[in-house]
mmCIF file of C-alpha atoms and ligand atoms in Angstrom:
data_model
loop_
_atom_site.group_PDB
_atom_site.id
_atom_site.type_symbol
_atom_site.label_atom_id
_atom_site.label_comp_id
_atom_site.label_asym_id
_atom_site.label_seq_id
_atom_site.Cartn_x
_atom_site.Cartn_y
_atom_site.Cartn_z
ATOM 1 C CA MET A 1 118.444 -102.513 17.792
ATOM 2 C CA LYS A 2 115.072 -104.214 17.441
ATOM 3 C CA LEU A 3 116.807 -107.659 16.353
ATOM 4 C CA LEU A 4 118.693 -107.722 19.394
ATOM 5 C CA PRO A 5 116.214 -109.681 21.763
ATOM 6 C CA CYS A 6 115.585 -112.351 19.149
ATOM 7 C CA LEU A 7 119.153 -112.758 18.125
ATOM 8 C CA ALA A 8 120.406 -112.583 21.426
ATOM 9 C CA PRO A 9 120.241 -116.350 22.445
ATOM 10 C CA ALA A 10 121.927 -117.446 19.056
ATOM 11 C CA LEU A 11 125.066 -114.998 19.634
ATOM 12 C CA LEU A 12 125.159 -116.254 23.412
ATOM 13 C CA CYS A 13 125.134 -119.911 22.042
ATOM 14 C CA LEU A 14 127.686 -119.223 19.814
ATOM 15 C CA GLY A 15 130.024 -117.111 22.432
ATOM 16 C CA PHE A 16 129.002 -119.873 24.960
ATOM 17 C CA LEU A 17 130.835 -122.987 22.391
ATOM 18 C CA ALA A 18 133.840 -120.369 21.942
ATOM 19 C CA GLY A 19 134.251 -120.186 25.386
ATOM 20 C CA CYS A 20 134.201 -124.150 25.559
ATOM 21 C CA GLY A 21 136.374 -124.694 23.130
ATOM 22 C CA LYS A 22 139.099 -122.555 24.836
ATOM 23 C CA SER A 23 139.070 -123.814 28.089
ATOM 24 C CA THR A 24 138.909 -127.324 26.929
ATOM 25 C CA ALA A 25 141.621 -127.097 24.271
ATOM 26 C CA PRO A 26 144.187 -129.571 25.546
ATOM 27 C CA ASP A 27 147.284 -127.591 23.509
ATOM 28 C CA SER A 28 150.190 -125.774 25.640
ATOM 29 C CA ALA A 29 148.729 -122.619 24.416
ATOM 30 C CA SER A 30 145.923 -122.728 26.229
ATOM 31 C CA ALA A 31 147.775 -123.338 29.355
ATOM 32 C CA SER A 32 149.600 -119.938 28.917
ATOM 33 C CA ALA A 33 146.238 -118.340 27.541
ATOM 34 C CA ALA A 34 145.087 -115.119 29.516
ATOM 35 C CA PRO A 35 142.336 -115.789 31.816
ATOM 36 C CA ALA A 36 138.808 -115.497 30.387
ATOM 37 C CA LYS A 37 137.180 -112.272 30.553
ATOM 38 C CA ILE A 38 134.895 -111.422 33.035
ATOM 39 C CA LYS A 39 131.198 -111.503 31.457
ATOM 40 C CA ILE A 40 128.782 -109.436 32.463
ATOM 41 C CA GLY A 41 124.832 -108.779 31.157
ATOM 42 C CA PHE A 42 123.424 -105.497 30.412
ATOM 43 C CA LEU A 43 119.398 -105.940 29.968
ATOM 44 C CA VAL A 44 116.938 -103.359 29.266
ATOM 45 C CA LYS A 45 113.093 -102.938 29.051
ATOM 46 C CA GLN A 46 113.090 -100.487 25.859
ATOM 47 C CA PRO A 47 116.336 -101.210 23.638
ATOM 48 C CA GLU A 48 114.504 -98.823 20.975
ATOM 49 C CA GLU A 49 114.750 -95.710 23.503
ATOM 50 C CA PRO A 50 117.908 -93.877 22.783
ATOM 51 C CA TRP A 51 118.164 -93.572 26.888
ATOM 52 C CA PHE A 52 118.860 -97.146 26.912
ATOM 53 C CA GLN A 53 121.336 -96.959 23.804
ATOM 54 C CA TYR A 54 123.257 -94.289 25.625
ATOM 55 C CA GLU A 55 123.395 -96.577 28.669
ATOM 56 C CA TRP A 56 124.909 -99.324 26.732
ATOM 57 C CA LYS A 57 127.711 -96.916 25.272
ATOM 58 C CA GLY A 58 128.567 -96.211 29.326
ATOM 59 C CA ALA A 59 128.689 -99.590 29.857
ATOM 60 C CA ASP A 60 130.831 -100.366 26.684
ATOM 61 C CA LYS A 61 133.051 -97.688 28.002
ATOM 62 C CA ALA A 62 133.221 -99.334 31.652
ATOM 63 C CA ALA A 63 134.221 -102.743 29.722
ATOM 64 C CA ALA A 64 136.994 -101.560 27.435
ATOM 65 C CA GLN A 65 138.327 -99.658 30.200
ATOM 66 C CA TYR A 66 138.495 -102.580 32.693
ATOM 67 C CA GLY A 67 139.005 -105.046 29.937
ATOM 68 C CA PHE A 68 135.583 -106.943 30.648
ATOM 69 C CA GLU A 69 133.024 -108.061 28.113
ATOM 70 C CA VAL A 70 128.787 -106.920 28.389
ATOM 71 C CA MET A 71 126.263 -108.628 26.281
ATOM 72 C CA LYS A 72 123.556 -106.132 25.486
ATOM 73 C CA LEU A 73 120.188 -107.591 25.584
ATOM 74 C CA GLY A 74 116.752 -106.213 25.091
ATOM 75 C CA VAL A 75 113.867 -107.690 27.341
ATOM 76 C CA PRO A 76 110.749 -106.302 26.627
ATOM 77 C CA ASP A 77 108.705 -108.837 28.853
ATOM 78 C CA GLY A 78 108.942 -110.932 31.742
ATOM 79 C CA GLU A 79 109.423 -114.103 29.693
ATOM 80 C CA LYS A 80 112.326 -112.414 27.943
ATOM 81 C CA THR A 81 114.018 -111.505 31.088
ATOM 82 C CA MET A 82 113.817 -115.134 32.341
ATOM 83 C CA ALA A 83 115.104 -116.653 29.274
ATOM 84 C CA ALA A 84 118.045 -113.998 28.773
ATOM 85 C CA ILE A 85 119.170 -114.768 32.519
ATOM 86 C CA ASP A 86 119.292 -118.220 32.015
ATOM 87 C CA ASN A 87 121.163 -117.425 28.696
ATOM 88 C CA LEU A 88 123.457 -115.469 30.612
ATOM 89 C CA ALA A 89 124.445 -118.253 33.084
ATOM 90 C CA VAL A 90 125.040 -120.671 30.414
ATOM 91 C CA ALA A 91 127.374 -118.215 28.285
ATOM 92 C CA GLY A 92 129.307 -117.991 31.556
ATOM 93 C CA ALA A 93 128.606 -114.250 32.831
ATOM 94 C CA SER A 94 129.003 -113.626 36.551
ATOM 95 C CA GLY A 95 126.228 -110.957 36.648
ATOM 96 C CA PHE A 96 124.160 -108.444 35.059
ATOM 97 C CA VAL A 97 122.822 -104.985 35.328
ATOM 98 C CA ILE A 98 118.806 -104.612 34.267
ATOM 99 C CA CYS A 99 116.126 -102.116 33.958
ATOM 100 C CA THR A 100 113.242 -104.580 34.304
ATOM 101 C CA PRO A 101 110.266 -104.316 32.042
ATOM 102 C CA ASP A 102 108.176 -104.522 35.220
ATOM 103 C CA VAL A 103 108.975 -103.819 38.703
ATOM 104 C CA ARG A 104 107.183 -106.177 39.916
ATOM 105 C CA LEU A 105 109.129 -109.069 38.271
ATOM 106 C CA GLY A 106 111.852 -108.142 41.169
ATOM 107 C CA PRO A 107 111.605 -111.290 43.494
ATOM 108 C CA GLN A 108 111.412 -113.756 40.702
ATOM 109 C CA ILE A 109 114.329 -112.209 38.920
ATOM 110 C CA MET A 110 116.504 -112.290 42.024
ATOM 111 C CA ARG A 111 114.957 -115.738 42.594
ATOM 112 C CA ARG A 112 116.763 -117.021 39.099
ATOM 113 C CA ALA A 113 119.961 -115.114 39.658
ATOM 114 C CA ASN A 114 120.536 -116.510 43.004
ATOM 115 C CA GLU A 115 119.953 -119.969 41.555
ATOM 116 C CA LYS A 116 122.304 -119.568 38.946
ATOM 117 C CA GLY A 117 124.856 -117.880 40.995
ATOM 118 C CA LEU A 118 124.302 -114.026 39.072
ATOM 119 C CA LYS A 119 125.172 -110.815 40.947
ATOM 120 C CA VAL A 120 122.434 -108.114 40.077
ATOM 121 C CA VAL A 121 122.663 -104.267 39.876
ATOM 122 C CA THR A 122 119.419 -102.645 38.811
ATOM 123 C CA VAL A 123 119.390 -99.439 36.924
ATOM 124 C CA ASP A 124 116.542 -96.886 36.284
ATOM 125 C CA ASP A 125 113.691 -99.068 37.905
ATOM 126 C CA GLN A 126 113.987 -99.950 41.241
ATOM 127 C CA PHE A 127 112.462 -103.577 41.932
ATOM 128 C CA VAL A 128 109.292 -103.919 44.160
ATOM 129 C CA LYS A 129 108.359 -106.831 46.216
ATOM 130 C CA ASP A 130 104.808 -106.674 48.118
ATOM 131 C CA GLY A 131 104.544 -102.708 47.029
ATOM 132 C CA LYS A 132 107.805 -102.057 48.812
ATOM 133 C CA PHE A 133 111.492 -100.993 47.199
ATOM 134 C CA MET A 134 114.233 -103.872 47.282
ATOM 135 C CA THR A 135 116.345 -101.880 48.841
ATOM 136 C CA GLU A 136 118.799 -104.788 49.230
ATOM 137 C CA VAL A 137 119.220 -104.729 45.638
ATOM 138 C CA PRO A 138 121.992 -102.240 44.517
ATOM 139 C CA TYR A 139 120.007 -99.351 42.254
ATOM 140 C CA VAL A 140 121.198 -96.725 40.304
ATOM 141 C CA GLY A 141 118.863 -94.202 38.927
ATOM 142 C CA MET A 142 117.772 -90.671 38.827
ATOM 143 C CA SER A 143 116.734 -88.521 41.587
ATOM 144 C CA ALA A 144 113.189 -88.332 40.445
ATOM 145 C CA SER A 145 111.920 -86.077 42.582
ATOM 146 C CA ARG A 146 114.584 -83.278 42.657
ATOM 147 C CA ILE A 147 114.093 -83.775 38.821
ATOM 148 C CA GLY A 148 110.766 -83.879 38.945
ATOM 149 C CA THR A 149 110.728 -80.431 41.145
ATOM 150 C CA LYS A 150 113.009 -78.809 38.587
ATOM 151 C CA GLN A 151 110.594 -79.841 35.518
ATOM 152 C CA GLY A 152 107.885 -78.334 37.451
ATOM 153 C CA GLU A 153 109.728 -75.138 38.268
ATOM 154 C CA THR A 154 110.962 -74.790 34.776
ATOM 155 C CA LEU A 155 107.393 -74.896 33.465
ATOM 156 C CA ALA A 156 106.065 -72.418 36.130
ATOM 157 C CA ALA A 157 108.941 -70.031 35.111
ATOM 158 C CA GLU A 158 108.126 -69.865 31.603
ATOM 159 C CA PHE A 159 104.395 -69.677 32.061
ATOM 160 C CA LYS A 160 105.299 -66.259 33.502
ATOM 161 C CA LYS A 161 107.711 -65.367 31.357
ATOM 162 C CA ARG A 162 105.271 -65.331 28.887
ATOM 163 C CA GLY A 163 102.279 -63.601 30.564
ATOM 164 C CA TRP A 164 99.755 -66.431 29.850
ATOM 165 C CA SER A 165 96.518 -65.962 32.440
ATOM 166 C CA ALA A 166 95.996 -68.939 34.415
ATOM 167 C CA ALA A 167 92.556 -68.985 33.162
ATOM 168 C CA ASP A 168 93.562 -69.727 29.762
ATOM 169 C CA THR A 169 96.446 -71.875 30.507
ATOM 170 C CA ALA A 170 96.477 -75.427 31.931
ATOM 171 C CA VAL A 171 98.979 -78.217 32.441
ATOM 172 C CA CYS A 172 98.921 -81.743 30.788
ATOM 173 C CA ALA A 173 100.864 -84.087 33.227
ATOM 174 C CA VAL A 174 101.247 -87.146 31.184
ATOM 175 C CA THR A 175 101.317 -89.960 33.948
ATOM 176 C CA PHE A 176 102.182 -93.643 34.040
ATOM 177 C CA GLU A 177 101.840 -93.863 37.994
ATOM 178 C CA GLU A 178 102.276 -97.767 38.048
ATOM 179 C CA LEU A 179 106.046 -96.883 38.028
ATOM 180 C CA ASP A 180 107.428 -95.579 40.996
ATOM 181 C CA THR A 181 110.267 -93.594 39.456
ATOM 182 C CA ALA A 182 107.792 -92.240 36.581
ATOM 183 C CA ARG A 183 104.736 -91.082 39.691
ATOM 184 C CA GLU A 184 107.498 -89.556 41.912
ATOM 185 C CA ARG A 185 108.772 -87.493 38.759
ATOM 186 C CA THR A 186 105.515 -86.548 37.963
ATOM 187 C CA ASP A 187 103.940 -85.877 41.284
ATOM 188 C CA SER A 188 107.203 -83.464 42.145
ATOM 189 C CA SER A 189 106.645 -81.662 38.795
ATOM 190 C CA ILE A 190 103.032 -80.993 39.870
ATOM 191 C CA ALA A 191 103.736 -80.095 43.284
ATOM 192 C CA ALA A 192 106.315 -77.548 42.297
ATOM 193 C CA LEU A 193 103.680 -75.897 39.984
ATOM 194 C CA LYS A 194 101.546 -75.679 42.817
ATOM 195 C CA ALA A 195 103.940 -74.231 45.059
ATOM 196 C CA ALA A 196 104.789 -71.430 42.192
ATOM 197 C CA GLY A 197 101.132 -70.347 42.650
ATOM 198 C CA PHE A 198 99.549 -72.569 39.606
ATOM 199 C CA PRO A 199 95.957 -73.302 40.117
ATOM 200 C CA ALA A 200 95.353 -76.831 41.282
ATOM 201 C CA ASP A 201 92.146 -77.533 39.480
ATOM 202 C CA ARG A 202 93.706 -76.250 36.129
ATOM 203 C CA ILE A 203 96.152 -79.306 36.120
ATOM 204 C CA PHE A 204 94.964 -82.082 34.368
ATOM 205 C CA LYS A 205 96.837 -85.717 34.084
ATOM 206 C CA ALA A 206 96.714 -87.863 30.909
ATOM 207 C CA PRO A 207 97.589 -91.454 32.184
ATOM 208 C CA GLN A 208 99.665 -93.342 29.707
ATOM 209 C CA LYS A 209 98.912 -96.999 29.050
ATOM 210 C CA THR A 210 102.431 -97.529 27.360
ATOM 211 C CA THR A 211 105.412 -95.633 27.902
ATOM 212 C CA ASP A 212 106.174 -94.255 24.514
ATOM 213 C CA ILE A 213 105.133 -91.762 22.126
ATOM 214 C CA PRO A 214 102.356 -93.455 20.636
ATOM 215 C CA GLY A 215 100.974 -93.965 24.576
ATOM 216 C CA SER A 216 101.503 -90.534 25.349
ATOM 217 C CA PHE A 217 99.944 -89.202 22.216
ATOM 218 C CA ASP A 218 96.581 -91.181 22.722
ATOM 219 C CA ALA A 219 96.108 -90.468 26.087
ATOM 220 C CA VAL A 220 96.835 -86.711 25.851
ATOM 221 C CA SER A 221 94.140 -86.528 22.502
ATOM 222 C CA VAL A 222 91.351 -87.733 24.862
ATOM 223 C CA LEU A 223 92.646 -84.628 27.730
ATOM 224 C CA LEU A 224 92.459 -82.413 24.437
ATOM 225 C CA THR A 225 89.158 -83.550 23.513
ATOM 226 C CA GLN A 226 87.763 -82.993 27.057
ATOM 227 C CA HIS A 227 89.461 -79.310 27.096
ATOM 228 C CA SER A 228 88.986 -77.779 23.921
ATOM 229 C CA ASP A 229 88.492 -74.266 25.743
ATOM 230 C CA VAL A 230 92.353 -74.170 26.777
ATOM 231 C CA LYS A 231 94.452 -71.642 24.818
ATOM 232 C CA HIS A 232 97.750 -72.308 26.252
ATOM 233 C CA TRP A 233 99.434 -75.860 27.462
ATOM 234 C CA LEU A 234 101.863 -76.629 29.990
ATOM 235 C CA ILE A 235 103.357 -80.210 29.480
ATOM 236 C CA LEU A 236 105.010 -82.630 31.475
ATOM 237 C CA GLY A 237 105.650 -86.292 31.832
ATOM 238 C CA MET A 238 107.947 -88.732 32.670
ATOM 239 C CA ASN A 239 110.481 -88.949 30.207
ATOM 240 C CA ASP A 240 110.977 -87.383 26.718
ATOM 241 C CA SER A 241 108.843 -89.494 25.220
ATOM 242 C CA ALA A 242 105.690 -88.925 26.959
ATOM 243 C CA VAL A 243 106.369 -85.085 26.375
ATOM 244 C CA LEU A 244 107.010 -86.153 22.851
ATOM 245 C CA GLY A 245 103.795 -87.524 22.363
ATOM 246 C CA ALA A 246 101.958 -85.016 24.108
ATOM 247 C CA VAL A 247 103.630 -82.365 21.786
ATOM 248 C CA ARG A 248 102.649 -84.014 18.552
ATOM 249 C CA ALA A 249 98.926 -84.112 20.091
ATOM 250 C CA VAL A 250 98.490 -80.814 20.691
ATOM 251 C CA GLU A 251 100.264 -79.727 17.277
ATOM 252 C CA GLY A 252 97.923 -81.586 15.554
ATOM 253 C CA ARG A 253 94.969 -79.115 17.363
ATOM 254 C CA GLY A 254 96.999 -76.364 15.991
ATOM 255 C CA PHE A 255 99.178 -75.385 18.868
ATOM 256 C CA THR A 256 103.046 -74.068 18.103
ATOM 257 C CA ALA A 257 105.546 -72.859 20.292
ATOM 258 C CA GLU A 258 103.862 -69.888 20.827
ATOM 259 C CA THR A 259 100.857 -71.361 22.707
ATOM 260 C CA ALA A 260 102.548 -74.449 24.050
ATOM 261 C CA ILE A 261 105.532 -75.865 25.584
ATOM 262 C CA GLY A 262 106.418 -78.870 27.465
ATOM 263 C CA VAL A 263 109.623 -80.117 29.289
ATOM 264 C CA GLY A 264 110.899 -83.335 29.182
ATOM 265 C CA ILE A 265 113.097 -85.857 31.285
ATOM 266 C CA ASN A 266 116.291 -87.482 30.050
ATOM 267 C CA GLY A 267 117.485 -85.359 27.283
ATOM 268 C CA THR A 268 118.401 -87.986 25.122
ATOM 269 C CA ASP A 269 115.472 -88.924 23.400
ATOM 270 C CA CYS A 270 114.565 -85.354 22.274
ATOM 271 C CA ILE A 271 117.968 -84.388 20.370
ATOM 272 C CA ASP A 272 116.385 -84.559 16.552
ATOM 273 C CA GLU A 273 113.215 -82.504 18.398
ATOM 274 C CA LEU A 274 115.632 -80.088 19.426
ATOM 275 C CA ARG A 275 117.491 -79.802 16.153
ATOM 276 C CA LYS A 276 114.448 -79.201 13.814
ATOM 277 C CA PRO A 277 114.931 -75.489 12.249
ATOM 278 C CA LYS A 278 111.926 -74.369 13.608
ATOM 279 C CA PRO A 279 111.172 -74.591 17.407
ATOM 280 C CA THR A 280 108.097 -76.766 18.484
ATOM 281 C CA PRO A 281 106.434 -76.912 21.819
ATOM 282 C CA PHE A 282 109.160 -78.842 23.122
ATOM 283 C CA PHE A 283 110.730 -76.199 25.288
ATOM 284 C CA GLY A 284 113.374 -78.451 26.820
ATOM 285 C CA SER A 285 114.292 -81.634 28.698
ATOM 286 C CA MET A 286 115.953 -82.491 32.359
ATOM 287 C CA LEU A 287 119.028 -83.994 31.180
ATOM 288 C CA ALA A 288 120.309 -86.912 33.708
ATOM 289 C CA SER A 289 123.451 -88.713 32.157
ATOM 290 C CA ALA A 290 122.543 -91.940 30.258
ATOM 291 C CA PRO A 291 125.961 -92.766 29.701
ATOM 292 C CA GLN A 292 127.164 -92.205 33.067
ATOM 293 C CA GLU A 293 124.412 -94.187 34.438
ATOM 294 C CA GLY A 294 125.611 -97.152 32.278
ATOM 295 C CA PHE A 295 129.036 -96.611 33.292
ATOM 296 C CA ALA A 296 128.601 -96.544 36.550
ATOM 297 C CA SER A 297 126.357 -99.544 37.090
ATOM 298 C CA ALA A 298 128.724 -101.810 34.926
ATOM 299 C CA GLU A 299 131.423 -100.778 36.595
ATOM 300 C CA MET A 300 130.079 -101.555 40.013
ATOM 301 C CA LEU A 301 129.042 -104.676 39.364
ATOM 302 C CA TYR A 302 132.417 -105.662 37.734
ATOM 303 C CA LEU A 303 134.469 -104.357 40.630
ATOM 304 C CA TRP A 304 131.988 -106.509 42.726
ATOM 305 C CA ILE A 305 132.440 -109.619 40.658
ATOM 306 C CA LYS A 306 136.073 -109.142 40.485
ATOM 307 C CA ASP A 307 137.071 -107.915 43.867
ATOM 308 C CA GLY A 308 134.071 -108.638 46.143
ATOM 309 C CA THR A 309 133.342 -104.997 46.729
ATOM 310 C CA PRO A 310 129.980 -104.843 47.533
ATOM 311 C CA PRO A 311 128.514 -101.742 45.282
ATOM 312 C CA PRO A 312 126.401 -98.592 47.507
ATOM 313 C CA LEU A 313 122.662 -99.738 47.574
ATOM 314 C CA ASP A 314 121.603 -96.413 46.335
ATOM 315 C CA THR A 315 123.269 -94.035 43.877
ATOM 316 C CA ARG A 316 120.834 -91.008 42.277
ATOM 317 C CA SER A 317 121.968 -88.794 39.530
ATOM 318 C CA GLU A 318 121.032 -85.202 39.094
ATOM 319 C CA GLY A 319 119.508 -83.552 36.239
ATOM 320 C CA ILE A 320 120.396 -80.119 34.465
ATOM 321 C CA LEU A 321 118.003 -78.329 31.894
ATOM 322 C CA ILE A 322 118.918 -78.239 28.178
ATOM 323 C CA THR A 323 116.882 -76.020 25.774
ATOM 324 C CA ARG A 324 117.862 -75.143 22.118
ATOM 325 C CA GLU A 325 120.292 -72.414 23.269
ATOM 326 C CA ASN A 326 122.368 -75.076 25.420
ATOM 327 C CA PHE A 327 122.046 -78.454 24.219
ATOM 328 C CA GLU A 328 124.807 -79.137 21.479
ATOM 329 C CA GLU A 329 127.246 -78.137 24.200
ATOM 330 C CA ILE A 330 125.820 -79.955 27.003
ATOM 331 C CA LEU A 331 125.335 -82.783 25.325
ATOM 332 C CA LYS A 332 128.897 -83.140 23.409
ATOM 333 C CA LYS A 333 130.448 -82.660 27.114
ATOM 334 C CA GLU A 334 128.279 -85.693 28.308
ATOM 335 C CA GLY A 335 129.499 -87.837 25.347
ATOM 336 C CA ILE A 336 125.893 -87.725 23.694
ATOM 337 C CA ASN A 337 125.479 -86.432 20.198
HETATM 338 C C1 GLA B 401 112.624 -95.200 33.254
HETATM 339 C C2 GLA B 401 112.404 -94.419 32.089
HETATM 340 C C3 GLA B 401 113.154 -94.037 30.962
HETATM 341 C C4 GLA B 401 114.396 -93.044 31.701
HETATM 342 C C5 GLA B 401 115.206 -94.122 33.032
HETATM 343 C C6 GLA B 401 115.912 -93.016 33.694
HETATM 344 O O1 GLA B 401 113.262 -96.189 32.855
HETATM 345 O O2 GLA B 401 111.708 -95.193 31.242
HETATM 346 O O3 GLA B 401 112.676 -93.310 29.959
HETATM 347 O O4 GLA B 401 113.658 -92.099 32.064
HETATM 348 O O5 GLA B 401 113.544 -94.523 33.927
HETATM 349 O O6 GLA B 401 116.186 -93.516 35.088
#
């Protein structure tokens, strides 16, 4: 997967050349050849994260069903994003789905896409211009506030079930407030814990510098040093990686499934964790369907290109709780394994 970003331009170039060969061949076979397939790009900010790999899987399913071509590219930064858009245009694509590495790149991405005549559907992270969502660009994502609320309610319920005292317990909220969908999730989760009666002064934030496991591990390690008196931790974060980093950090301080619990979001990046024979503090995750989001966003873009049907501007998916008890069965139904 990591090789994709650097291989992409070369592969796209080859695809382009192959396409040129076909359309300019003067023989009679080319006259009766089937029309070239519609091509779309599917650009994601973190291709190493299983969430995005499952989105790609969903896009591939749509491509197979409708008979279009999907070029899957990793775009970890702005420069690679702009280069990918240029390459897609050269390769003859008609549009792309994107989870941008930085939502503030929205205006620049749209400018470049318009110059190249490419249609755009955003997935997961909504473009922002001057501090406001670019609601004119179609968006497919999760219902961040509802999923965050359920995460907080689950933690509150498990806290009560375990009979831990509020004085001995604290919330570790791994935050990434620069990204709106992340902030909405963690704010809603914290609000749900407060609404369930958890004391506000026992809720501590650990801001991540990067949205991956090491980024969360580092942030939480600092928090644990500051609050070494806490006996039980309730862990929340914007996705599974955030909660997994925190789980690794608390385990490093001797916490176990009996003394700490975390609930993630995504449900795709915690499968190995839930399969571990011995339970860890990672209690469960709010699963939203990555394959379905990948399928839906690619399908919308394809139909827009093919028939001129404009996609809905805002499509949101809900989440369901998966735990060690039910995850194998639910993931199988979702086409994730
Ligand atoms: C963001 C996160 C991903 C995933 C998606 C879901 O992009 O970085 O891990 O949670 O949202 O929409």
